[in-house]
PDB file of C-alpha atoms in Angstrom:
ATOM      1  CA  UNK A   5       0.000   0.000   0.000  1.00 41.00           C
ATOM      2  CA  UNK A   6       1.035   3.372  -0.699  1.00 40.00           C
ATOM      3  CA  UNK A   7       2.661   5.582   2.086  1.00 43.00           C
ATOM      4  CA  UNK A   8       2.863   2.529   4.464  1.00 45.00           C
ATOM      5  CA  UNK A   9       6.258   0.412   4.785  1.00 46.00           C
ATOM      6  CA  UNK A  10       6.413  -3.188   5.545  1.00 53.00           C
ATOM      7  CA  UNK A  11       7.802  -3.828   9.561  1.00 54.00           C
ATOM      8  CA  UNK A  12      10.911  -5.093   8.106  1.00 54.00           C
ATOM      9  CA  UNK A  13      11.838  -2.033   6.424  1.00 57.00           C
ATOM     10  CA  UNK A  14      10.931  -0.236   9.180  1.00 56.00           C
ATOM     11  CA  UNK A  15      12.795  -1.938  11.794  1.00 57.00           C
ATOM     12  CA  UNK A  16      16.071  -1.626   9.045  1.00 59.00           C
ATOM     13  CA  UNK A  17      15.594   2.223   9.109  1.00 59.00           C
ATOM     14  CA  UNK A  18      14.868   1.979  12.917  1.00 58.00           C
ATOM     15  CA  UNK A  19      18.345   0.759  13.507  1.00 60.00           C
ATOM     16  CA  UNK A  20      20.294   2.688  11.389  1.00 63.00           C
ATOM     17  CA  UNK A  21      18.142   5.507  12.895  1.00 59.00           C
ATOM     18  CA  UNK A  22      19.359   4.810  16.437  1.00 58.00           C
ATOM     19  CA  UNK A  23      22.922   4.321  15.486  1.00 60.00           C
ATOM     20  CA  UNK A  24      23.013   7.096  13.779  1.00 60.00           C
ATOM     21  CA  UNK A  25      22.142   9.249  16.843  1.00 58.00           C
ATOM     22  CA  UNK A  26      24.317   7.211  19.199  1.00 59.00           C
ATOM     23  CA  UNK A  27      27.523   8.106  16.779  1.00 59.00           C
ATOM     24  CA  UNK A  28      25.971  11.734  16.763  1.00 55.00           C
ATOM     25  CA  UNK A  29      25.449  11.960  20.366  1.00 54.00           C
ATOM     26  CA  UNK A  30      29.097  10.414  20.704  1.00 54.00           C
ATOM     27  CA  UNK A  31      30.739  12.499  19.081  1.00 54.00           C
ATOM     28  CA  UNK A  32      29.052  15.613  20.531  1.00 48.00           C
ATOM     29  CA  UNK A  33      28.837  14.921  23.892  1.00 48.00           C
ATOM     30  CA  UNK A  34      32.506  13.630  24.067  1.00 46.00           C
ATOM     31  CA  UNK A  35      34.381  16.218  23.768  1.00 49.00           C
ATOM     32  CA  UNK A  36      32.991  19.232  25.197  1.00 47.00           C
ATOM     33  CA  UNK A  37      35.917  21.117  25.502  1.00 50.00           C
ATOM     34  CA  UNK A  38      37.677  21.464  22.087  1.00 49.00           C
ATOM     35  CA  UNK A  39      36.672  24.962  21.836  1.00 47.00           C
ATOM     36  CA  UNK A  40      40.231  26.887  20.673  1.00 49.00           C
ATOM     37  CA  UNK A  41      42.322  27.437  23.939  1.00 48.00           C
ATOM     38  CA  UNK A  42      42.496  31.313  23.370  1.00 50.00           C
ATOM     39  CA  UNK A  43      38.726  31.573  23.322  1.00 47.00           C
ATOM     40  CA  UNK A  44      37.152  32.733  26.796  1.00 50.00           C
ATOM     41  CA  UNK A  45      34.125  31.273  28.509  1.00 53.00           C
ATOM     42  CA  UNK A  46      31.473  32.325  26.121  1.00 52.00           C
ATOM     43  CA  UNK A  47      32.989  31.434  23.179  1.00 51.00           C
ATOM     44  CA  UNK A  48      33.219  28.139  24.601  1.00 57.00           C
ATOM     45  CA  UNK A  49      29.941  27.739  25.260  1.00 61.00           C
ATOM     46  CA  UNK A  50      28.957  28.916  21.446  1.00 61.00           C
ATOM     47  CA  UNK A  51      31.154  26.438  20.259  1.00 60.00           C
ATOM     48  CA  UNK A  52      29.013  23.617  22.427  1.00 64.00           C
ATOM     49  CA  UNK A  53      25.723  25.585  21.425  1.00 67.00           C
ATOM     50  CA  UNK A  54      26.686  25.045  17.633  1.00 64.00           C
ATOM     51  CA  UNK A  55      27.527  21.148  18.046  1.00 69.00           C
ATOM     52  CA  UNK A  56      24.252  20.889  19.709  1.00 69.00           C
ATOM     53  CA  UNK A  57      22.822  22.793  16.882  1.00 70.00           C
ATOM     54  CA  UNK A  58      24.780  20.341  14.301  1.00 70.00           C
ATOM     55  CA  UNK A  59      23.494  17.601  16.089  1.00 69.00           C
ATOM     56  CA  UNK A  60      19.685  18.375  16.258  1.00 70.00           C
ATOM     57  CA  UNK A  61      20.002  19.163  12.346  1.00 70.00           C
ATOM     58  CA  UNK A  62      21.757  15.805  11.844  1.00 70.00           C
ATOM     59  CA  UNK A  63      18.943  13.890  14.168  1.00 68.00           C
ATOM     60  CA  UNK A  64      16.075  15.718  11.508  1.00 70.00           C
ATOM     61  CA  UNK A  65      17.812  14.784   8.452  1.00 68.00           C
ATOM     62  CA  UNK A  66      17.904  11.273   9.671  1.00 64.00           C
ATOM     63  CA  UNK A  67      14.199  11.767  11.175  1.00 65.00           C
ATOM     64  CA  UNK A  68      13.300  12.707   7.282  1.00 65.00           C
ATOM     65  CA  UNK A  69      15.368  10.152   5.826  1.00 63.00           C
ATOM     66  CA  UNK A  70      14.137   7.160   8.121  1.00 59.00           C
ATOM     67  CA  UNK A  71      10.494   8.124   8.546  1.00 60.00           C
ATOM     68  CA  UNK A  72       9.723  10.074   4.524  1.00 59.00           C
ATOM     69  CA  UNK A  73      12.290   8.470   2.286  1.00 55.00           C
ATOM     70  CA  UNK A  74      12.219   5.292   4.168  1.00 54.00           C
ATOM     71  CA  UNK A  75       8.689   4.679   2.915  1.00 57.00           C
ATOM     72  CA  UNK A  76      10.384   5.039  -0.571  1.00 52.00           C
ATOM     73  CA  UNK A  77      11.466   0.821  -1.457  1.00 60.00           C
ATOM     74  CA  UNK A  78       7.526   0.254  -0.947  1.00 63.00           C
ATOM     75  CA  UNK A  79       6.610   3.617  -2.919  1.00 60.00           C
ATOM     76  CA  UNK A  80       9.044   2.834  -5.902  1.00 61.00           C
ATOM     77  CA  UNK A  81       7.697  -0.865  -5.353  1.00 70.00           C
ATOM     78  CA  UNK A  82       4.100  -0.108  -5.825  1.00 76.00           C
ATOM     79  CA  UNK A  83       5.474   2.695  -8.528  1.00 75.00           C
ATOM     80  CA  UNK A  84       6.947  -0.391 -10.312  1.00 77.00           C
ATOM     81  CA  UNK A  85       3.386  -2.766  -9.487  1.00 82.00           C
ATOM     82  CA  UNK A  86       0.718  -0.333 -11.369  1.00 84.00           C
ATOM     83  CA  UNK A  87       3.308   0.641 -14.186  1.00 86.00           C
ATOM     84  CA  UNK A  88       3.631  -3.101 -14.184  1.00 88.00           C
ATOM     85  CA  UNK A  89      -0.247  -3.105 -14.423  1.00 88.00           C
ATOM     86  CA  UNK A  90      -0.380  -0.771 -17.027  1.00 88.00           C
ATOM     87  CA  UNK A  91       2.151  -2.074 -19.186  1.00 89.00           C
ATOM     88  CA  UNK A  92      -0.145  -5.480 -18.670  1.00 90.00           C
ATOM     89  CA  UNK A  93      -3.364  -3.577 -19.891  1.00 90.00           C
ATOM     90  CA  UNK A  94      -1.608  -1.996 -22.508  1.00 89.00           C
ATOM     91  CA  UNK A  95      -0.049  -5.053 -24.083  1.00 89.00           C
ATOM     92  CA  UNK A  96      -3.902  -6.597 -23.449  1.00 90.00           C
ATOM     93  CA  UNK A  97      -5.441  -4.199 -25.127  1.00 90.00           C
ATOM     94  CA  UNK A  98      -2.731  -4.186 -27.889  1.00 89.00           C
ATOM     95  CA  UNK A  99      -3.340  -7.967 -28.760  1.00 90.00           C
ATOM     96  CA  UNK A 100      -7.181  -7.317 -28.361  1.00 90.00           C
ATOM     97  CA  UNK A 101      -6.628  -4.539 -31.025  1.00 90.00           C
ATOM     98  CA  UNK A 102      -4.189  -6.637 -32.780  1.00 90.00           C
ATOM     99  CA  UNK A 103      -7.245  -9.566 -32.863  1.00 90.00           C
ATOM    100  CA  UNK A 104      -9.796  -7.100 -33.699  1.00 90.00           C
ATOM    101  CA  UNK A 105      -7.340  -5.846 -37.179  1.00 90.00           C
ATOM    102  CA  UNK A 106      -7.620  -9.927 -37.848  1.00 88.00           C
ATOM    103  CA  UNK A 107     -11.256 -10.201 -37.795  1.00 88.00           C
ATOM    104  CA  UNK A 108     -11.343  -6.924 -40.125  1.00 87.00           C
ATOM    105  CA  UNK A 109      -8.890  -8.367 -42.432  1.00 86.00           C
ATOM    106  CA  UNK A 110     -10.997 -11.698 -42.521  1.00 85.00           C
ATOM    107  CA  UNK A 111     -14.021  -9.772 -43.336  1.00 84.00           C
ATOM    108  CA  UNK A 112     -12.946  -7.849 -45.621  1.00 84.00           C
ATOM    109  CA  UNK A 113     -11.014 -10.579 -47.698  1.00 83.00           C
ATOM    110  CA  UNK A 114     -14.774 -12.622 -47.383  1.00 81.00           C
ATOM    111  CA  UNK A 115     -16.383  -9.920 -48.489  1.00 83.00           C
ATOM    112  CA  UNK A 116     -14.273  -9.232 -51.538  1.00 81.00           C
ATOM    113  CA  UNK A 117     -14.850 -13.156 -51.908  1.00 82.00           C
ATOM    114  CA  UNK A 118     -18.242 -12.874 -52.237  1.00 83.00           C
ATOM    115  CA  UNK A 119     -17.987  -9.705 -54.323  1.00 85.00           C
ATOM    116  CA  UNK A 120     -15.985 -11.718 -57.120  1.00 86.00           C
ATOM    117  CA  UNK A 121     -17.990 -14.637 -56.813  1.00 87.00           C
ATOM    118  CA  UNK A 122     -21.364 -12.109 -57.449  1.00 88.00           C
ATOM    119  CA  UNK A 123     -19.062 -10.780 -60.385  1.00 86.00           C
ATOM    120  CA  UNK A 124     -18.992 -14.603 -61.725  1.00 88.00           C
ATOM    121  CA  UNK A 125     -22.400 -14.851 -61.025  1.00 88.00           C
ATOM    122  CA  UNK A 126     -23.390 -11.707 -62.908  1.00 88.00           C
ATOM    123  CA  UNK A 127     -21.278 -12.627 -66.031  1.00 88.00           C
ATOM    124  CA  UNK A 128     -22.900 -16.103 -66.306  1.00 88.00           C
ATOM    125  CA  UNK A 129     -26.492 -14.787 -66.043  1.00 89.00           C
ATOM    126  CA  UNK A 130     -25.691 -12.340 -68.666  1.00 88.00           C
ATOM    127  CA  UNK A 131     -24.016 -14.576 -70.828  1.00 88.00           C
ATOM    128  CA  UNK A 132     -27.091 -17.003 -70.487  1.00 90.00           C
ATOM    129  CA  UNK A 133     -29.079 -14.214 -71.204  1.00 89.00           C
ATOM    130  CA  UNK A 134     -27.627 -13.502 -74.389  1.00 87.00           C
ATOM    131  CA  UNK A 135     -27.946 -17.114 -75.374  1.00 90.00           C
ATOM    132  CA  UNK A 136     -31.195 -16.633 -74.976  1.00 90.00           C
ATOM    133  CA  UNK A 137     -32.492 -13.425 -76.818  1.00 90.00           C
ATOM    134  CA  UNK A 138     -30.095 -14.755 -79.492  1.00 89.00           C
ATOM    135  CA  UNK A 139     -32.014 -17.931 -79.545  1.00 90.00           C
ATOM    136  CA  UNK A 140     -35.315 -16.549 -79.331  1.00 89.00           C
ATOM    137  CA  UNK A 141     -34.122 -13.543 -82.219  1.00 88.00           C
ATOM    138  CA  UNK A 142     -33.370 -17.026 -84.330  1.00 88.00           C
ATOM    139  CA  UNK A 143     -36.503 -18.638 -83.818  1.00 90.00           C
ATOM    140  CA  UNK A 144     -38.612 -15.422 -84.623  1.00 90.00           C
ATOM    141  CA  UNK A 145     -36.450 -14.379 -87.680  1.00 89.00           C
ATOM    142  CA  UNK A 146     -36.992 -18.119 -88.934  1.00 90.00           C
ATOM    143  CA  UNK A 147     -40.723 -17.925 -88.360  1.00 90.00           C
ATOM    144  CA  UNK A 148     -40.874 -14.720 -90.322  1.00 89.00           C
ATOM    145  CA  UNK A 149     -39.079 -16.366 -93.324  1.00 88.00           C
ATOM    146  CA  UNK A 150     -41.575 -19.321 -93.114  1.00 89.00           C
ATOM    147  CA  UNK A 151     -44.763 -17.041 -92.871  1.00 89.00           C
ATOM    148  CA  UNK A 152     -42.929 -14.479 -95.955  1.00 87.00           C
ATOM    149  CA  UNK A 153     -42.292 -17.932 -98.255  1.00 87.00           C
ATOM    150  CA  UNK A 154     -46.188 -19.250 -97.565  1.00 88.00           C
ATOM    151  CA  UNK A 155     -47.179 -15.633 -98.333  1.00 87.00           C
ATOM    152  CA  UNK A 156     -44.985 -16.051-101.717  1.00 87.00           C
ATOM    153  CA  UNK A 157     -46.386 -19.481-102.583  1.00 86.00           C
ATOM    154  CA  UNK A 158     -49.853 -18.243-101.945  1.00 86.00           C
ATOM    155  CA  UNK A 159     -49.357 -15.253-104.113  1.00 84.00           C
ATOM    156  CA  UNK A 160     -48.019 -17.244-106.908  1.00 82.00           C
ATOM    157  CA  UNK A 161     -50.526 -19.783-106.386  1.00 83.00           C
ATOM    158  CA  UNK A 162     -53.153 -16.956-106.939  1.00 84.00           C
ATOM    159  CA  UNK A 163     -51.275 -15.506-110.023  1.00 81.00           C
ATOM    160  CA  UNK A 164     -51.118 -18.596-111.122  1.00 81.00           C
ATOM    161  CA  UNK A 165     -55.219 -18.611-111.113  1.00 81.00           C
ATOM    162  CA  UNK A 166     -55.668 -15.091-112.193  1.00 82.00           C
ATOM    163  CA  UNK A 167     -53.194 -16.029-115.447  1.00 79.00           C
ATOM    164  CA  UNK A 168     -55.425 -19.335-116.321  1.00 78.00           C
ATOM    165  CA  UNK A 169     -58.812 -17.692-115.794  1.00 79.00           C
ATOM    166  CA  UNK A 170     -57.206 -14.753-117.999  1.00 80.00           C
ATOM    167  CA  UNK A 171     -56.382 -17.599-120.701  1.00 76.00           C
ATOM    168  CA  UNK A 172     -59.060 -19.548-120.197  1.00 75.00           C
ATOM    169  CA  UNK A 173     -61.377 -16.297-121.135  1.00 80.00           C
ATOM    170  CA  UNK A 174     -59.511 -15.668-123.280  1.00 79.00           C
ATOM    171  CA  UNK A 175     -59.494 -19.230-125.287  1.00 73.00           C
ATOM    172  CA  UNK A 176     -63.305 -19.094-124.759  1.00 74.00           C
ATOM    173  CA  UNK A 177     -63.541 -15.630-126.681  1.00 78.00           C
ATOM    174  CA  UNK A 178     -61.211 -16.973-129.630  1.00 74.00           C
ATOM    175  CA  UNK A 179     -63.261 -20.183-130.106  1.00 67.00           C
ATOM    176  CA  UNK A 180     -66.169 -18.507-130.259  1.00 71.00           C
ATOM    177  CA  UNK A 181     -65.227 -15.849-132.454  1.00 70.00           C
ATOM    178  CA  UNK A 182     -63.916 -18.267-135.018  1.00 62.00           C
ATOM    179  CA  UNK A 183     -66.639 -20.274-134.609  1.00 65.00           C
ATOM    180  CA  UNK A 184     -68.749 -16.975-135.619  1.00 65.00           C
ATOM    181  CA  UNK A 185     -66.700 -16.629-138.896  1.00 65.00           C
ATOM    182  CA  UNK A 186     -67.434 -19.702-140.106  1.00 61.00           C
ATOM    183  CA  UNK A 187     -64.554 -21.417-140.437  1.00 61.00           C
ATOM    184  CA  UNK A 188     -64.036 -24.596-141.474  1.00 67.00           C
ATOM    185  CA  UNK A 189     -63.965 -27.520-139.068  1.00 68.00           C
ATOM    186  CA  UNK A 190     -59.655 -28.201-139.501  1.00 72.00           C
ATOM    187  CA  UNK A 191     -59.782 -24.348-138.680  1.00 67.00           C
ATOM    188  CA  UNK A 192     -61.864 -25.379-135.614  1.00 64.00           C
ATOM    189  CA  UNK A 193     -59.380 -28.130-134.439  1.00 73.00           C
ATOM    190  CA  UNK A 194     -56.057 -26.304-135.414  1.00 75.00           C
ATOM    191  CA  UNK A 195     -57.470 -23.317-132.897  1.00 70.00           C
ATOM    192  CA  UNK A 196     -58.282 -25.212-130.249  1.00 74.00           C
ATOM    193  CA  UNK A 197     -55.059 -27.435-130.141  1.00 76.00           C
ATOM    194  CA  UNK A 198     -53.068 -24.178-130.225  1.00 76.00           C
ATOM    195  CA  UNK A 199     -55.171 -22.144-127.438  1.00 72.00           C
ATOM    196  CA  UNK A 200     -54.509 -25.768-125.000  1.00 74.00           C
ATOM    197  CA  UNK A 201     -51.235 -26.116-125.831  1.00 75.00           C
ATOM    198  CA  UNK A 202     -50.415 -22.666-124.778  1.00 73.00           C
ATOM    199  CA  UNK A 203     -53.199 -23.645-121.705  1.00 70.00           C
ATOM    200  CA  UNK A 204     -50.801 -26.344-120.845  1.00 71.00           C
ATOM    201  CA  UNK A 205     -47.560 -24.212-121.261  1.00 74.00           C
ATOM    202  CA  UNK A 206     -48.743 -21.857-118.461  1.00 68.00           C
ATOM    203  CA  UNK A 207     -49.536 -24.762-116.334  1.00 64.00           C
ATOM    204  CA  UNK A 208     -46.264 -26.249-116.521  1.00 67.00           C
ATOM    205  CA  UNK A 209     -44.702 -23.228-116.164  1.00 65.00           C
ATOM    206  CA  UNK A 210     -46.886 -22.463-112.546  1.00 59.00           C
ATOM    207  CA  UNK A 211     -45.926 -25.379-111.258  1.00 59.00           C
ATOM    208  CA  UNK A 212     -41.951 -24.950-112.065  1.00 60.00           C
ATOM    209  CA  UNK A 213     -42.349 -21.634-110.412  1.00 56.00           C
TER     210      UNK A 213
END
């Protein structure tokens, strides 16, 4: 605890305390008569004053020392505990931080995981998409060219009609104009022959078209 030595320490500073003043006493109370032979009475007496003096200064400097800096071992001690603490919680909340960077890290390389494999993802469904509006672009451009050759076959097919109607009129109106100008019977044949053979040209050349 702070401020508060152990009883060991105390008794250490204890002794040294007491021999200290026993040396100081000593050497004070010894010799009381070393004052300089010339000096009178009263300087004597000074001179005595003066050790007393030293000796009361010496006995509070070793008060100080023994009782304030003797309390110093368990001050630095518990100085050297709580920055021992400290440096603890420090390195505890270095590897916590330290921890927390990994779990960031990790996240952030799953998340740019996930972002490529949405990429991938992405690319396939547009690719697939492709394949099929180009599919379905085939199918419809194929069913156009169906519907546009049935459209042409019907067409000719109906030419076709319109051109023998026109002919067959048309034979119709010969034969019976030559049969109004009398002509002869060969005439009759020779006409006839001519206006289906020409009947059976435009046949022929219906169906080759």
């Amino acid at each position: 605890m702070m401020g508060h030595g152990t009883p060991w320490s105390r008794r250490v500073w204890g002794f040294w305390f007491v021999l200290s003043l026993c040396l100081l006493s000593s050497s004070v109370m010894a010799r009381p008569d070393e004052a300089p032979a010339e000096a009178g009475p009263h300087l004597g007496v000074l001179h005595y004053a003066g050790r007393v003096i030293n000796f009361g200064c010496l006995a509070f400097i070793l008060y100080y020392l023994v009782v304030r800096v003797g309390r110093l071992p368990d001050a630095l001690q518990t100085q050297r505990e709580e920055l021992l603490r400290e440096m603890e919680e420090a390195r505890q909340q270095k590897e916590a931080a330290e921890a927390k960077w990994q779990e960031v890290q990790a996240r952030l390389q799953g998340l740019s995981d996930e972002l490529e494999r949405m990429r991938q993802a992405a690319e396939a469904d547009a690719r697939q998409e492709a394949e099929r509006i180009l599919a379905e672009a085939t199918a419809e451009v194929e069913r156009l060219k169906r519907l546009a050759e049935e459209e042409i076959r019907r067409a000719a097919a109906f030419a076709r009609a319109e051109v023998q109607a026109y002919v067959a009129t048309t034979v119709a109106r010969m034969v019976e104009g030559l049969l109004r100008a009398h002509l002869t019977p060969e005439d009759h044949v020779r006409l006839i022959e001519a206006s289906l053979g020409k009947l059976a040209e435009t046949f022929d050349s219906g169906r080759r078209g």
